[in-house]
């Protein structure tokens, strides 16, 4: 089954919100199977069926394997379908629940790109999977989608998120949550000295967020409203976050021409800064995890609860 991802009546789905919801539902289904100790082992577009309500149903449980209570891996015979199998399945190594997350990464890319496989043409897929040669260029500037797919298709199964972790990924955050995250990052380092470890570590992510001074990427009328109040260092990621936070808090007072450019809070406003700095959310998400902030109460809403 090559299976296309189609909506009712056979329409290819390109609406990003619908794609988000379908992938979320697929991961929720996988999370449920895994909570029962079931590994599907053969997830692919052809058996993740879309119902007429546009919901995802996981079918074709023929190859699935039940893990015993304390077991987390199993020996593999040649389960799965060429092109959707993780490296460890292809090589016949011991497998874990992570094989399903790999397949979800491939399916997610397939859905987001209207049927393109992240490991290339059919004949090369398994070889590319074993070699770890993937191509996410068709995802364009959607860095949240790219970060999620790349994590899911990691060569080492230990590097793949669990279904629960994947569901909490920034790709799925609504605009309000994404914007709040940036503001929380800004608040977290607001009172730190510029030479403090937290700020230095944050600035290490700056080159991935902007090239050259960040004011050059933004509309001149927005920059002029910044200059009225205080000084900003245009080479600093912390100062960019500070600017985003301050102008969000004073959004009502912005001149109309500026409001027109930066949009309404939260959707338009976050979209404006993500369009200018596509990696801003994913880089700060990495930063927060590196610094261990994910355990702090002010960041707990962005991460799964720690396992009991």
Short mmCIF file of C-alpha atoms in Angstrom, two decimals:
data_model
loop_
_atom_site.label_atom_id
_atom_site.label_comp_id
_atom_site.label_asym_id
_atom_site.label_seq_id
_atom_site.Cartn_x
_atom_site.Cartn_y
_atom_site.Cartn_z
CA UNK A 1 0.00 0.00 0.00
CA UNK A 2 1.62 3.25 -1.16
CA UNK A 3 -1.36 5.01 0.43
CA UNK A 4 -1.82 8.75 0.01
CA UNK A 5 -2.73 11.07 2.81
CA UNK A 6 -6.02 12.40 1.55
CA UNK A 7 -9.06 14.03 3.05
CA UNK A 8 -12.63 12.91 2.44
CA UNK A 9 -13.19 12.87 -1.33
CA UNK A 10 -9.48 12.49 -1.95
CA UNK A 11 -8.16 16.01 -1.40
CA UNK A 12 -4.52 16.43 -0.47
CA UNK A 13 -4.41 18.32 2.82
CA UNK A 14 -2.25 21.44 2.88
CA UNK A 15 -3.84 23.52 5.66
CA UNK A 16 -1.15 23.74 8.37
CA UNK A 17 -3.67 23.70 11.25
CA UNK A 18 -5.29 20.52 9.92
CA UNK A 19 -1.89 18.89 9.37
CA UNK A 20 -0.95 19.80 12.93
CA UNK A 21 -4.11 18.23 14.29
CA UNK A 22 -3.75 15.05 12.24
CA UNK A 23 -0.16 14.53 13.35
CA UNK A 24 -1.18 15.28 16.94
CA UNK A 25 -3.93 12.64 16.72
CA UNK A 26 -1.54 10.11 15.19
CA UNK A 27 0.93 10.68 18.04
CA UNK A 28 -1.89 10.42 20.58
CA UNK A 29 -2.84 7.06 19.08
CA UNK A 30 0.77 5.88 19.26
CA UNK A 31 1.03 7.16 22.84
CA UNK A 32 -2.05 5.11 23.74
CA UNK A 33 -0.71 1.92 22.09
CA UNK A 34 2.63 2.39 23.83
CA UNK A 35 0.94 2.91 27.20
CA UNK A 36 -0.59 -0.55 26.70
CA UNK A 37 2.85 -1.96 25.89
CA UNK A 38 2.01 -2.41 22.20
CA UNK A 39 4.51 -1.47 19.50
CA UNK A 40 2.83 -1.19 16.08
CA UNK A 41 6.00 -1.75 13.97
CA UNK A 42 4.38 -1.06 10.59
CA UNK A 43 3.07 2.50 10.65
CA UNK A 44 2.92 4.12 7.19
CA UNK A 45 0.57 6.47 5.34
CA UNK A 46 -1.48 3.57 3.98
CA UNK A 47 -2.57 2.34 7.40
CA UNK A 48 -2.98 5.60 9.25
CA UNK A 49 -6.45 6.13 7.90
CA UNK A 50 -8.20 9.45 7.78
CA UNK A 51 -11.87 9.17 8.61
CA UNK A 52 -14.47 11.40 6.96
CA UNK A 53 -14.29 13.65 10.04
CA UNK A 54 -10.59 14.07 9.29
CA UNK A 55 -9.51 12.06 12.33
CA UNK A 56 -6.66 9.57 12.26
CA UNK A 57 -7.36 5.91 12.91
CA UNK A 58 -4.43 3.51 13.16
CA UNK A 59 -5.18 0.25 11.36
CA UNK A 60 -3.48 -2.93 10.22
CA UNK A 61 -2.32 -4.24 13.58
CA UNK A 62 -1.11 -7.48 12.00
CA UNK A 63 2.55 -6.90 12.79
CA UNK A 64 2.17 -5.22 16.15
CA UNK A 65 3.94 -6.74 19.08
CA UNK A 66 2.91 -6.79 22.72
CA UNK A 67 5.76 -6.16 25.14
CA UNK A 68 5.79 -8.09 28.41
CA UNK A 69 5.38 -6.00 31.54
CA UNK A 70 9.02 -5.21 32.20
CA UNK A 71 10.21 -5.59 28.63
CA UNK A 72 11.13 -2.54 26.61
CA UNK A 73 12.67 -4.14 23.51
CA UNK A 74 12.18 -7.17 21.29
CA UNK A 75 14.04 -9.23 18.67
CA UNK A 76 12.97 -8.47 15.11
CA UNK A 77 12.17 -10.64 12.18
CA UNK A 78 11.71 -8.61 8.98
CA UNK A 79 8.70 -6.63 10.12
CA UNK A 80 7.56 -3.42 8.51
CA UNK A 81 7.45 -1.91 5.06
CA UNK A 82 10.44 -0.69 3.05
CA UNK A 83 10.91 3.05 3.42
CA UNK A 84 9.02 3.43 6.71
CA UNK A 85 11.21 1.19 8.89
CA UNK A 86 13.75 2.54 11.33
CA UNK A 87 17.41 1.69 10.90
CA UNK A 88 17.33 -0.84 13.75
CA UNK A 89 14.40 -2.68 12.10
CA UNK A 90 16.23 -2.81 8.75
CA UNK A 91 19.41 -4.08 10.43
CA UNK A 92 17.52 -6.61 12.54
CA UNK A 93 18.75 -5.15 15.82
CA UNK A 94 16.74 -5.09 19.03
CA UNK A 95 13.83 -2.71 18.75
CA UNK A 96 11.87 -0.53 21.13
CA UNK A 97 8.80 1.68 21.00
CA UNK A 98 11.06 4.18 19.20
CA UNK A 99 10.53 2.34 15.87
CA UNK A 100 6.99 3.76 15.80
CA UNK A 101 8.24 7.30 16.44
CA UNK A 102 10.62 6.96 13.49
CA UNK A 103 7.70 5.97 11.26
CA UNK A 104 5.63 8.91 12.56
CA UNK A 105 8.50 11.23 11.57
CA UNK A 106 8.43 9.85 8.01
CA UNK A 107 4.62 10.04 7.86
CA UNK A 108 4.66 13.58 9.27
CA UNK A 109 7.07 14.77 6.58
CA UNK A 110 5.01 12.95 3.94
CA UNK A 111 1.85 14.75 5.11
CA UNK A 112 3.46 18.18 5.42
CA UNK A 113 5.01 18.09 1.95
CA UNK A 114 2.09 16.60 0.01
CA UNK A 115 3.64 13.17 -0.41
CA UNK A 116 7.41 13.64 -0.39
CA UNK A 117 9.54 11.16 1.57
CA UNK A 118 12.21 12.56 3.89
CA UNK A 119 14.57 9.72 2.85
CA UNK A 120 14.12 10.26 -0.89
CA UNK A 121 13.03 8.06 -3.77
CA UNK A 122 11.61 4.62 -3.02
CA UNK A 123 14.57 2.56 -4.31
CA UNK A 124 17.05 4.50 -2.16
CA UNK A 125 15.00 4.84 1.01
CA UNK A 126 16.26 1.94 3.10
CA UNK A 127 19.90 2.65 2.16
CA UNK A 128 19.41 6.32 3.05
CA UNK A 129 17.77 5.37 6.36
CA UNK A 130 20.71 3.14 7.30
CA UNK A 131 23.16 5.90 6.30
CA UNK A 132 21.11 8.60 8.05
CA UNK A 133 20.79 10.63 4.82
CA UNK A 134 17.59 12.67 5.07
CA UNK A 135 16.43 15.85 3.36
CA UNK A 136 14.01 18.24 5.08
CA UNK A 137 14.50 21.13 2.63
CA UNK A 138 10.89 20.81 1.39
CA UNK A 139 9.70 22.00 4.82
CA UNK A 140 10.91 25.49 3.86
CA UNK A 141 11.21 27.89 6.79
CA UNK A 142 9.03 25.93 9.19
CA UNK A 143 11.76 25.32 11.76
CA UNK A 144 9.36 23.86 14.35
CA UNK A 145 8.26 21.21 11.85
CA UNK A 146 11.88 20.54 10.85
CA UNK A 147 13.03 20.18 14.48
CA UNK A 148 10.21 17.72 15.26
CA UNK A 149 10.74 15.58 12.13
CA UNK A 150 14.53 15.51 12.56
CA UNK A 151 14.17 14.41 16.19
CA UNK A 152 11.69 11.67 15.26
CA UNK A 153 13.90 10.26 12.48
CA UNK A 154 17.12 10.28 14.56
CA UNK A 155 19.40 7.37 13.66
CA UNK A 156 19.85 6.42 17.30
CA UNK A 157 16.50 5.36 18.79
CA UNK A 158 17.57 6.86 22.14
CA UNK A 159 17.66 10.29 20.50
CA UNK A 160 14.02 10.07 19.38
CA UNK A 161 11.40 11.62 21.63
CA UNK A 162 8.72 9.41 23.16
CA UNK A 163 5.18 9.91 21.87
CA UNK A 164 4.43 11.96 25.00
CA UNK A 165 7.47 14.18 24.49
CA UNK A 166 6.62 14.65 20.80
CA UNK A 167 3.08 15.78 21.64
CA UNK A 168 4.57 18.61 23.74
CA UNK A 169 6.85 19.81 20.92
CA UNK A 170 6.68 23.53 19.89
CA UNK A 171 5.36 22.44 16.47
CA UNK A 172 2.00 21.87 18.17
CA UNK A 173 1.89 25.05 20.26
CA UNK A 174 -0.83 27.58 19.45
CA UNK A 175 0.39 31.15 18.82
CA UNK A 176 -0.49 32.29 22.33
CA UNK A 177 1.72 29.60 23.86
CA UNK A 178 4.61 30.27 21.46
CA UNK A 179 4.55 33.99 22.22
CA UNK A 180 4.24 33.39 25.95
CA UNK A 181 7.27 31.09 25.74
CA UNK A 182 9.39 33.87 24.20
CA UNK A 183 8.24 36.28 26.92
CA UNK A 184 8.99 33.73 29.65
CA UNK A 185 12.50 33.28 28.20
CA UNK A 186 12.94 37.05 28.26
CA UNK A 187 11.76 37.30 31.88
CA UNK A 188 14.02 34.44 32.95
CA UNK A 189 17.21 36.32 32.02
CA UNK A 190 15.97 39.90 32.50
CA UNK A 191 17.82 40.54 35.77
CA UNK A 192 20.96 38.60 34.91
CA UNK A 193 24.29 40.30 34.36
CA UNK A 194 25.40 40.31 30.70
CA UNK A 195 28.37 38.13 31.65
CA UNK A 196 26.32 35.62 33.61
CA UNK A 197 26.39 32.00 32.51
CA UNK A 198 22.67 32.08 31.60
CA UNK A 199 23.02 35.07 29.28
CA UNK A 200 26.27 33.84 27.70
CA UNK A 201 24.62 30.47 26.99
CA UNK A 202 21.59 32.21 25.48
CA UNK A 203 23.77 34.34 23.21
CA UNK A 204 25.43 31.20 21.85
CA UNK A 205 22.09 30.56 20.09
CA UNK A 206 22.03 34.02 18.50
CA UNK A 207 23.86 33.06 15.25
CA UNK A 208 21.19 30.42 14.54
CA UNK A 209 18.43 33.03 15.03
CA UNK A 210 19.75 36.05 13.09
CA UNK A 211 22.63 36.84 10.75
CA UNK A 212 23.97 40.33 11.24
CA UNK A 213 22.32 42.94 13.49
CA UNK A 214 18.68 41.98 14.10
CA UNK A 215 17.32 45.49 13.56
CA UNK A 216 18.14 45.09 9.86
CA UNK A 217 15.64 42.25 9.58
CA UNK A 218 12.77 44.29 11.05
CA UNK A 219 10.65 47.10 9.65
CA UNK A 220 12.18 50.53 10.18
CA UNK A 221 8.99 51.93 11.74
CA UNK A 222 9.12 49.20 14.41
CA UNK A 223 12.78 49.94 15.18
CA UNK A 224 11.94 53.65 15.59
CA UNK A 225 9.41 52.83 18.32
CA UNK A 226 12.17 50.88 20.10
CA UNK A 227 14.60 53.79 20.03
CA UNK A 228 12.14 56.08 21.84
CA UNK A 229 12.32 54.14 25.09
CA UNK A 230 15.67 52.52 25.73
CA UNK A 231 18.85 51.28 24.16
CA UNK A 232 19.06 47.84 22.57
CA UNK A 233 22.08 45.85 21.50
CA UNK A 234 21.16 44.62 17.99
CA UNK A 235 23.66 41.78 18.22
CA UNK A 236 22.04 40.29 21.33
CA UNK A 237 19.36 37.60 21.41
CA UNK A 238 18.39 38.67 24.93
CA UNK A 239 17.74 42.19 23.66
CA UNK A 240 15.68 40.91 20.73
CA UNK A 241 13.47 39.02 23.22
CA UNK A 242 13.30 42.13 25.37
CA UNK A 243 12.13 44.16 22.36
CA UNK A 244 9.48 41.54 21.53
CA UNK A 245 8.30 41.56 25.15
CA UNK A 246 8.26 45.33 25.62
CA UNK A 247 6.39 46.05 22.39
CA UNK A 248 3.91 43.27 23.15
CA UNK A 249 3.20 44.96 26.50
CA UNK A 250 2.81 48.36 24.77
CA UNK A 251 1.05 47.01 21.69
CA UNK A 252 -1.94 49.32 22.18
CA UNK A 253 0.26 52.42 22.05
CA UNK A 254 2.02 51.47 18.81
CA UNK A 255 1.37 53.76 15.82
CA UNK A 256 -1.10 52.31 13.29
CA UNK A 257 1.57 51.83 10.61
CA UNK A 258 3.56 49.69 13.06
CA UNK A 259 0.49 47.71 14.14
CA UNK A 260 -0.22 46.98 10.50
CA UNK A 261 3.26 45.50 10.08
CA UNK A 262 3.52 43.51 13.31
CA UNK A 263 -0.09 42.30 13.42
CA UNK A 264 -2.39 41.55 16.33
CA UNK A 265 -1.33 39.74 19.52
CA UNK A 266 -0.80 36.80 19.62
CA UNK A 267 -1.22 35.28 16.11
CA UNK A 268 -0.06 38.10 13.88
CA UNK A 269 2.59 39.31 16.30
CA UNK A 270 4.27 35.90 16.72
CA UNK A 271 3.96 35.21 12.97
CA UNK A 272 5.75 38.51 12.24
CA UNK A 273 8.80 37.59 14.34
CA UNK A 274 8.81 33.97 13.22
CA UNK A 275 8.80 35.11 9.59
CA UNK A 276 11.84 37.31 10.29
CA UNK A 277 13.58 34.82 12.61
CA UNK A 278 12.28 31.32 11.72
CA UNK A 279 14.44 29.49 14.28
CA UNK A 280 13.69 31.72 17.28
CA UNK A 281 11.28 29.36 19.06
CA UNK A 282 13.20 26.12 18.43
CA UNK A 283 16.55 27.63 19.42
CA UNK A 284 15.15 28.95 22.70
CA UNK A 285 13.43 25.62 23.27
CA UNK A 286 16.85 23.95 23.00
CA UNK A 287 18.34 26.59 25.30
CA UNK A 288 15.68 26.07 27.98
CA UNK A 289 16.30 22.31 27.94
CA UNK A 290 20.10 22.73 28.04
CA UNK A 291 19.83 25.02 31.07
CA UNK A 292 17.44 22.70 32.90
CA UNK A 293 14.72 25.37 33.09
CA UNK A 294 12.19 22.75 31.99
CA UNK A 295 12.04 21.61 35.64
CA UNK A 296 11.14 25.13 36.86
CA UNK A 297 7.49 25.96 37.53
CA UNK A 298 7.46 28.91 35.12
CA UNK A 299 8.38 26.54 32.25
CA UNK A 300 6.43 23.43 33.26
CA UNK A 301 3.57 24.15 30.83
CA UNK A 302 5.93 23.68 27.86
CA UNK A 303 7.10 20.17 28.75
CA UNK A 304 5.55 16.83 29.67
CA UNK A 305 5.18 16.20 33.40
CA UNK A 306 8.20 14.26 34.71
CA UNK A 307 7.54 10.49 34.79
CA UNK A 308 6.12 9.36 38.13
#
